[in-house]
Amino acid sequence: MSERNAILEANQRYSQSFGRKGELPLPPARRIAILTCMDARLDPAAYAGLQEGDAHVIRNAGGRASDDAIRSLVISYKLLGTQEWYVIHHTNCGMEFFTDDTMRSLLASSLETAVLGADGFEDVGKGPGSKAGAFVNWLTISDLRQSVIDDVRRIREHPLVPARIPIHGFIYEVETGKLLEIEEASIIGAAREGAGSD
Amino acid sequence: MSERNAILEANQRYSQSFGRKGELPLPPARRIAILTCMDARLDPAAYAGLQEGDAHVIRNAGGRASDDAIRSLVISYKLLGTQEWYVIHHTNCGMEFFTDDTMRSLLASSLETAVLGADGFEDVGKGPGSKAGAFVNWLTISDLRQSVIDDVRRIREHPLVPARIPIHGFIYEVETGKLLEIEEASIIGAAREGAGSD
Amino acid sequence: MSERNAILEANQRYSQSFGRKGELPLPPARRIAILTCMDARLDPAAYAGLQEGDAHVIRNAGGRASDDAIRSLVISYKLLGTQEWYVIHHTNCGMEFFTDDTMRSLLASSLETAVLGADGFEDVGKGPGSKAGAFVNWLTISDLRQSVIDDVRRIREHPLVPARIPIHGFIYEVETGKLLEIEEASIIGAAREGAGSD
Amino acid sequence: MSERNAILEANQRYSQSFGRKGELPLPPARRIAILTCMDARLDPAAYAGLQEGDAHVIRNAGGRASDDAIRSLVISYKLLGTQEWYVIHHTNCGMEFFTDDTMRSLLASSLETAVLGADGFEDVGKGPGSKAGAFVNWLTISDLRQSVIDDVRRIREHPLVPARIPIHGFIYEVETGKLLEIEEASIIGAAREGAGSD
């Protein structure tokens, strides 16, 4: 069975026992938003106990506070009323295994999937590649704990983010399924006092 | 109980019955990536039948093919081997309810959450706001079906995306839980023939 | 004579009387940077009295404080020591004559040059166009004075810009060649007191 | 005399002998656009023989084909009719002297101007700095000739750029004032045959 058909079959089962989820309102019931990685091993609904309707979930490569993630967060509070945000990176993240230079060079060589060997990623494709990768900031991670701190700080300092929203920083352990708070990040991300009406 | 504590309690239960998920490999087992909206009512693992380890899931406001989503997709195939992508927007999406001008004006007025009345969003906050919203393309949606087609096309035409990856376009119905294929999008997103080695 | 040859001929004359300009150092002698529009009628060296070696000149459509302009300004002070910046928009700017919607629609219709008629820009090209324009914030201008103020404020509030750099806001009159200061912008852009060592 | 006053005095002289330049039309008379570096030693009007009204001039750090430069170029042809583009980088460019890592580390240390010593840029400021630099692609240059080729190619391949516009690649020698064509770039940037009506 093709992946497309497998998805459609699973979706048919899901919709058949959909219950009253069609009545859920647009704004998140628990007023929270989570920014986390696209990694296949992460299921934020499962690891954080979210039901349909509870929370906005934003995901990209690394769970990084990119401009696009901040666009989404601003829509999340400004139009849909979320009041508390979580930045959740994770152990064994693919973003730790390469640099911008690696990625640019791999893409310039070919667009085929690279192979991860003992010496890092190697290209095995037969061109052509594209130089367009040189214009992308791949948002790689060199220190996992630091990336959580940096991303919480970037959101905290962003001119469109109100001071009253607390931003928590966590690491999810793919080995154990556990969430570990990064206190330094959560302190930086704390709502500022007297910020109730900013 | 605070939201933070509720999340940590749910996470404790999750990690206690984590089983052997700690052994899952980094590359997605089913070699697929899904780009969908951050909307709280969507649980892509549930509506598409995904287990931990199966698929990359990228989410932002609208499920749009932003530069950041394309960054994530390129990492997804180039380093982690996904071979098939799904763009899944949804009915009753918040991105249909405002324009860039609305958002800029609301943010310039205050950073507080706006109220959705009969005449659209109205600001009730007491400044200060920020003009920084004028520099953001909010990626709003004026025609849902067209937004799926446009996003599939944007990914298809991107110089870093290989021609051999099929890109499917869908709408998820929040009223019924059903996935509806947008054939015009999937035709545009089809892998190009003879593209096996590009 | 082709444009290319005309440029090369002019360049030959320029290089023949190049004098000792080859000895100019890399950092700008007058330690200033100017951000202004790409408009053909503007010659910032002429209108602001700049010699080769004096000042960084950054130009884009509108003279806007885009992310790329801020990238350039940060390099300008951090590596090359500029200490004072000027944002200079101008009257009769092309950026006032269209909206994002106009541009998206024109580009979707064809990539050919549009014609400016009594009812605004009209497309006369024979497709195909591209929907990729929907993902661009064209940074149009609806109020010229306000755009100077907004851009000075955006630079002033940017986390990478030090508080000690004054940012002046001006409008250049293409009808008279005169620079007119926008005082509200320059007040917002003033160096912050006690910011000498930030 | 302050820099601001020196500029205003020079501008007064310029406007006093402004002649009939106030009658110049908005579209560039010679229908060309030049993308070049913000470097203080470059005066594109002088080195390429441009009069007020002749050509669009886009400048940023490096003269790079950033998204913002492409935004400007698309406006240049789509609304204002330019038909031929020049990408002009230059020798001894500051963008060759650092990497993204250098810049991120310097900015994280302090926002003060760094000092260029024998071992490269060193920070002498007394913090605080900002981590926000980690989210910027600084578009540094590691090979000057290659950067011209890459930028011409990026523009050529961009979905919003019509095939009929030729894009020429040049290096400007700051030591001699001479323009040197990079033939490989100009070949990549050549208008595509039969592209008259794309």
PDB file of N, CA and C in Angstrom, chain D residues 81-144:
ATOM      1  N   GLY D  81      10.306  48.984 -15.803  1.00  0.00           N
ATOM      2  CA  GLY D  81      10.752  48.698 -17.158  1.00  0.00           C
ATOM      3  C   GLY D  81      12.234  48.488 -17.417  1.00  0.00           C
ATOM      4  N   THR D  82      13.072  48.217 -16.388  1.00  0.00           N
ATOM      5  CA  THR D  82      14.477  47.945 -16.730  1.00  0.00           C
ATOM      6  C   THR D  82      14.566  46.630 -17.496  1.00  0.00           C
ATOM      7  N   GLN D  83      15.595  46.550 -18.351  1.00  0.00           N
ATOM      8  CA  GLN D  83      15.692  45.423 -19.282  1.00  0.00           C
ATOM      9  C   GLN D  83      17.040  44.724 -19.238  1.00  0.00           C
ATOM     10  N   GLU D  84      17.929  45.203 -18.378  1.00  0.00           N
ATOM     11  CA  GLU D  84      19.288  44.647 -18.369  1.00  0.00           C
ATOM     12  C   GLU D  84      19.880  44.911 -16.998  1.00  0.00           C
ATOM     13  N   TRP D  85      20.506  43.877 -16.408  1.00  0.00           N
ATOM     14  CA  TRP D  85      20.987  44.022 -15.030  1.00  0.00           C
ATOM     15  C   TRP D  85      22.479  43.709 -14.927  1.00  0.00           C
ATOM     16  N   TYR D  86      23.135  44.391 -13.967  1.00  0.00           N
ATOM     17  CA  TYR D  86      24.562  44.192 -13.719  1.00  0.00           C
ATOM     18  C   TYR D  86      24.793  43.851 -12.248  1.00  0.00           C
ATOM     19  N   VAL D  87      25.495  42.755 -12.003  1.00  0.00           N
ATOM     20  CA  VAL D  87      25.918  42.399 -10.643  1.00  0.00           C
ATOM     21  C   VAL D  87      27.399  42.715 -10.560  1.00  0.00           C
ATOM     22  N   ILE D  88      27.770  43.650  -9.664  1.00  0.00           N
ATOM     23  CA  ILE D  88      29.155  44.121  -9.626  1.00  0.00           C
ATOM     24  C   ILE D  88      29.720  44.023  -8.211  1.00  0.00           C
ATOM     25  N   HIS D  89      30.504  42.986  -7.965  1.00  0.00           N
ATOM     26  CA  HIS D  89      31.224  42.848  -6.696  1.00  0.00           C
ATOM     27  C   HIS D  89      32.576  43.554  -6.852  1.00  0.00           C
ATOM     28  N   HIS D  90      33.433  43.505  -5.836  1.00  0.00           N
ATOM     29  CA  HIS D  90      34.690  44.245  -5.975  1.00  0.00           C
ATOM     30  C   HIS D  90      35.824  43.624  -5.168  1.00  0.00           C
ATOM     31  N   THR D  91      37.036  43.906  -5.591  1.00  0.00           N
ATOM     32  CA  THR D  91      38.221  43.398  -4.887  1.00  0.00           C
ATOM     33  C   THR D  91      38.326  44.040  -3.504  1.00  0.00           C
ATOM     34  N   ASN D  92      39.035  43.364  -2.613  1.00  0.00           N
ATOM     35  CA  ASN D  92      39.264  43.870  -1.246  1.00  0.00           C
ATOM     36  C   ASN D  92      37.941  44.136  -0.514  1.00  0.00           C
ATOM     37  N   CYS D  93      36.956  43.272  -0.776  1.00  0.00           N
ATOM     38  CA  CYS D  93      35.639  43.462  -0.152  1.00  0.00           C
ATOM     39  C   CYS D  93      35.676  42.994   1.302  1.00  0.00           C
ATOM     40  N   GLY D  94      35.098  43.784   2.188  1.00  0.00           N
ATOM     41  CA  GLY D  94      35.046  43.421   3.607  1.00  0.00           C
ATOM     42  C   GLY D  94      34.366  42.089   3.860  1.00  0.00           C
ATOM     43  N   MET D  95      33.479  41.674   2.953  1.00  0.00           N
ATOM     44  CA  MET D  95      32.739  40.427   3.150  1.00  0.00           C
ATOM     45  C   MET D  95      33.619  39.193   3.021  1.00  0.00           C
ATOM     46  N   GLU D  96      34.855  39.384   2.527  1.00  0.00           N
ATOM     47  CA  GLU D  96      35.790  38.252   2.429  1.00  0.00           C
ATOM     48  C   GLU D  96      36.541  38.017   3.739  1.00  0.00           C
ATOM     49  N   PHE D  97      36.451  38.962   4.682  1.00  0.00           N
ATOM     50  CA  PHE D  97      37.351  38.931   5.838  1.00  0.00           C
ATOM     51  C   PHE D  97      36.758  38.306   7.094  1.00  0.00           C
ATOM     52  N   PHE D  98      35.551  37.766   6.986  1.00  0.00           N
ATOM     53  CA  PHE D  98      34.988  37.128   8.178  1.00  0.00           C
ATOM     54  C   PHE D  98      34.012  36.033   7.753  1.00  0.00           C
ATOM     55  N   THR D  99      33.615  35.209   8.725  1.00  0.00           N
ATOM     56  CA  THR D  99      32.633  34.160   8.477  1.00  0.00           C
ATOM     57  C   THR D  99      31.415  34.433   9.360  1.00  0.00           C
ATOM     58  N   ASP D 100      30.345  33.700   9.110  1.00  0.00           N
ATOM     59  CA  ASP D 100      29.164  33.827   9.964  1.00  0.00           C
ATOM     60  C   ASP D 100      29.528  33.582  11.428  1.00  0.00           C
ATOM     61  N   ASP D 101      30.370  32.584  11.663  1.00  0.00           N
ATOM     62  CA  ASP D 101      30.745  32.275  13.049  1.00  0.00           C
ATOM     63  C   ASP D 101      31.465  33.444  13.703  1.00  0.00           C
ATOM     64  N   THR D 102      32.389  34.073  12.949  1.00  0.00           N
ATOM     65  CA  THR D 102      33.085  35.245  13.482  1.00  0.00           C
ATOM     66  C   THR D 102      32.079  36.309  13.890  1.00  0.00           C
ATOM     67  N   MET D 103      31.175  36.604  12.992  1.00  0.00           N
ATOM     68  CA  MET D 103      30.233  37.698  13.220  1.00  0.00           C
ATOM     69  C   MET D 103      29.322  37.388  14.402  1.00  0.00           C
ATOM     70  N   ARG D 104      28.823  36.159  14.459  1.00  0.00           N
ATOM     71  CA  ARG D 104      27.932  35.781  15.565  1.00  0.00           C
ATOM     72  C   ARG D 104      28.655  35.905  16.904  1.00  0.00           C
ATOM     73  N   SER D 105      29.908  35.448  16.907  1.00  0.00           N
ATOM     74  CA  SER D 105      30.670  35.469  18.146  1.00  0.00           C
ATOM     75  C   SER D 105      30.996  36.911  18.544  1.00  0.00           C
ATOM     76  N   LEU D 106      31.368  37.745  17.579  1.00  0.00           N
ATOM     77  CA  LEU D 106      31.669  39.149  17.874  1.00  0.00           C
ATOM     78  C   LEU D 106      30.437  39.869  18.433  1.00  0.00           C
ATOM     79  N   LEU D 107      29.293  39.650  17.810  1.00  0.00           N
ATOM     80  CA  LEU D 107      28.075  40.329  18.256  1.00  0.00           C
ATOM     81  C   LEU D 107      27.611  39.812  19.619  1.00  0.00           C
ATOM     82  N   ALA D 108      27.833  38.524  19.873  1.00  0.00           N
ATOM     83  CA  ALA D 108      27.424  37.968  21.171  1.00  0.00           C
ATOM     84  C   ALA D 108      28.295  38.538  22.281  1.00  0.00           C
ATOM     85  N   SER D 109      29.526  38.925  21.924  1.00  0.00           N
ATOM     86  CA  SER D 109      30.454  39.460  22.925  1.00  0.00           C
ATOM     87  C   SER D 109      30.113  40.911  23.281  1.00  0.00           C
ATOM     88  N   SER D 110      29.885  41.738  22.285  1.00  0.00           N
ATOM     89  CA  SER D 110      29.458  43.119  22.528  1.00  0.00           C
ATOM     90  C   SER D 110      28.940  43.691  21.226  1.00  0.00           C
ATOM     91  N   LEU D 111      28.279  44.850  21.302  1.00  0.00           N
ATOM     92  CA  LEU D 111      27.825  45.505  20.072  1.00  0.00           C
ATOM     93  C   LEU D 111      28.819  46.567  19.606  1.00  0.00           C
ATOM     94  N   GLU D 112      29.935  46.693  20.319  1.00  0.00           N
ATOM     95  CA  GLU D 112      30.931  47.697  19.920  1.00  0.00           C
ATOM     96  C   GLU D 112      31.688  47.286  18.660  1.00  0.00           C
ATOM     97  N   THR D 113      32.253  48.280  17.973  1.00  0.00           N
ATOM     98  CA  THR D 113      33.051  48.007  16.781  1.00  0.00           C
ATOM     99  C   THR D 113      34.285  47.184  17.140  1.00  0.00           C
ATOM    100  N   ALA D 114      34.524  46.129  16.375  1.00  0.00           N
ATOM    101  CA  ALA D 114      35.677  45.254  16.607  1.00  0.00           C
ATOM    102  C   ALA D 114      36.924  45.871  15.975  1.00  0.00           C
ATOM    103  N   VAL D 115      38.077  45.335  16.361  1.00  0.00           N
ATOM    104  CA  VAL D 115      39.343  45.828  15.836  1.00  0.00           C
ATOM    105  C   VAL D 115      39.945  44.741  14.962  1.00  0.00           C
ATOM    106  N   LEU D 116      40.411  45.142  13.781  1.00  0.00           N
ATOM    107  CA  LEU D 116      41.017  44.166  12.873  1.00  0.00           C
ATOM    108  C   LEU D 116      42.509  44.068  13.159  1.00  0.00           C
ATOM    109  N   GLY D 117      42.922  42.950  13.759  1.00  0.00           N
ATOM    110  CA  GLY D 117      44.333  42.731  14.061  1.00  0.00           C
ATOM    111  C   GLY D 117      44.938  41.683  13.139  1.00  0.00           C
ATOM    112  N   ALA D 118      46.124  41.258  13.466  1.00  0.00           N
ATOM    113  CA  ALA D 118      46.827  40.289  12.621  1.00  0.00           C
ATOM    114  C   ALA D 118      46.079  38.964  12.559  1.00  0.00           C
ATOM    115  N   ASP D 119      45.340  38.649  13.607  1.00  0.00           N
ATOM    116  CA  ASP D 119      44.627  37.374  13.655  1.00  0.00           C
ATOM    117  C   ASP D 119      43.149  37.514  13.301  1.00  0.00           C
ATOM    118  N   GLY D 120      42.819  38.574  12.608  1.00  0.00           N
ATOM    119  CA  GLY D 120      41.417  38.775  12.254  1.00  0.00           C
ATOM    120  C   GLY D 120      40.753  39.732  13.229  1.00  0.00           C
ATOM    121  N   PHE D 121      39.417  39.842  13.118  1.00  0.00           N
ATOM    122  CA  PHE D 121      38.684  40.769  13.973  1.00  0.00           C
ATOM    123  C   PHE D 121      38.703  40.291  15.430  1.00  0.00           C
ATOM    124  N   GLU D 122      38.933  41.240  16.327  1.00  0.00           N
ATOM    125  CA  GLU D 122      38.889  40.932  17.755  1.00  0.00           C
ATOM    126  C   GLU D 122      37.942  41.908  18.424  1.00  0.00           C
ATOM    127  N   ASP D 123      37.215  41.431  19.416  1.00  0.00           N
ATOM    128  CA  ASP D 123      36.297  42.319  20.094  1.00  0.00           C
ATOM    129  C   ASP D 123      36.990  43.001  21.254  1.00  0.00           C
ATOM    130  N   VAL D 124      36.781  44.302  21.388  1.00  0.00           N
ATOM    131  CA  VAL D 124      37.363  45.053  22.495  1.00  0.00           C
ATOM    132  C   VAL D 124      36.273  45.733  23.313  1.00  0.00           C
ATOM    133  N   GLY D 125      35.006  45.555  22.905  1.00  0.00           N
ATOM    134  CA  GLY D 125      33.894  46.184  23.619  1.00  0.00           C
ATOM    135  C   GLY D 125      33.652  45.497  24.955  1.00  0.00           C
ATOM    136  N   LYS D 126      32.932  46.202  25.798  1.00  0.00           N
ATOM    137  CA  LYS D 126      32.558  45.633  27.101  1.00  0.00           C
ATOM    138  C   LYS D 126      31.064  45.371  27.069  1.00  0.00           C
ATOM    139  N   GLY D 127      30.612  44.250  26.593  1.00  0.00           N
ATOM    140  CA  GLY D 127      29.234  43.806  26.507  1.00  0.00           C
ATOM    141  C   GLY D 127      28.219  44.818  27.016  1.00  0.00           C
ATOM    142  N   PRO D 128      26.934  44.527  27.010  1.00  0.00           N
ATOM    143  CA  PRO D 128      26.407  43.252  26.544  1.00  0.00           C
ATOM    144  C   PRO D 128      26.287  43.194  25.022  1.00  0.00           C
ATOM    145  N   GLY D 129      26.351  41.984  24.539  1.00  0.00           N
ATOM    146  CA  GLY D 129      26.124  41.774  23.121  1.00  0.00           C
ATOM    147  C   GLY D 129      24.724  41.227  22.906  1.00  0.00           C
ATOM    148  N   SER D 130      24.524  40.569  21.764  1.00  0.00           N
ATOM    149  CA  SER D 130      23.218  39.970  21.481  1.00  0.00           C
ATOM    150  C   SER D 130      23.406  38.700  20.664  1.00  0.00           C
ATOM    151  N   LYS D 131      22.602  37.701  21.003  1.00  0.00           N
ATOM    152  CA  LYS D 131      22.654  36.439  20.267  1.00  0.00           C
ATOM    153  C   LYS D 131      21.844  36.517  18.972  1.00  0.00           C
ATOM    154  N   ALA D 132      21.166  37.647  18.740  1.00  0.00           N
ATOM    155  CA  ALA D 132      20.278  37.724  17.582  1.00  0.00           C
ATOM    156  C   ALA D 132      21.039  37.558  16.263  1.00  0.00           C
ATOM    157  N   GLY D 133      22.352  37.784  16.297  1.00  0.00           N
ATOM    158  CA  GLY D 133      23.155  37.625  15.081  1.00  0.00           C
ATOM    159  C   GLY D 133      23.193  36.195  14.573  1.00  0.00           C
ATOM    160  N   ALA D 134      22.841  35.239  15.453  1.00  0.00           N
ATOM    161  CA  ALA D 134      22.865  33.834  15.046  1.00  0.00           C
ATOM    162  C   ALA D 134      21.781  33.523  14.024  1.00  0.00           C
ATOM    163  N   PHE D 135      20.795  34.405  13.901  1.00  0.00           N
ATOM    164  CA  PHE D 135      19.689  34.143  12.986  1.00  0.00           C
ATOM    165  C   PHE D 135      19.863  34.834  11.641  1.00  0.00           C
ATOM    166  N   VAL D 136      21.004  35.492  11.458  1.00  0.00           N
ATOM    167  CA  VAL D 136      21.242  36.210  10.212  1.00  0.00           C
ATOM    168  C   VAL D 136      22.208  35.419   9.333  1.00  0.00           C
ATOM    169  N   ASN D 137      21.901  35.282   8.060  1.00  0.00           N
ATOM    170  CA  ASN D 137      22.887  34.812   7.098  1.00  0.00           C
ATOM    171  C   ASN D 137      23.627  36.064   6.639  1.00  0.00           C
ATOM    172  N   TRP D 138      24.891  36.170   7.000  1.00  0.00           N
ATOM    173  CA  TRP D 138      25.631  37.412   6.742  1.00  0.00           C
ATOM    174  C   TRP D 138      26.071  37.548   5.298  1.00  0.00           C
ATOM    175  N   LEU D 139      25.886  36.481   4.505  1.00  0.00           N
ATOM    176  CA  LEU D 139      26.207  36.506   3.069  1.00  0.00           C
ATOM    177  C   LEU D 139      27.671  36.880   2.824  1.00  0.00           C
ATOM    178  N   THR D 140      28.543  36.272   3.613  1.00  0.00           N
ATOM    179  CA  THR D 140      29.980  36.502   3.433  1.00  0.00           C
ATOM    180  C   THR D 140      30.449  35.892   2.113  1.00  0.00           C
ATOM    181  N   ILE D 141      31.652  36.277   1.720  1.00  0.00           N
ATOM    182  CA  ILE D 141      32.208  35.849   0.433  1.00  0.00           C
ATOM    183  C   ILE D 141      33.501  35.086   0.688  1.00  0.00           C
ATOM    184  N   SER D 142      33.584  33.840   0.184  1.00  0.00           N
ATOM    185  CA  SER D 142      34.855  33.127   0.374  1.00  0.00           C
ATOM    186  C   SER D 142      35.670  33.125  -0.917  1.00  0.00           C
ATOM    187  N   ASP D 143      35.008  33.307  -2.067  1.00  0.00           N
ATOM    188  CA  ASP D 143      35.714  33.330  -3.354  1.00  0.00           C
ATOM    189  C   ASP D 143      35.015  34.387  -4.200  1.00  0.00           C
ATOM    190  N   LEU D 144      35.711  35.452  -4.481  1.00  0.00           N
ATOM    191  CA  LEU D 144      35.099  36.626  -5.087  1.00  0.00           C
ATOM    192  C   LEU D 144      34.474  36.328  -6.452  1.00  0.00           C
TER     193      LEU D 144
END
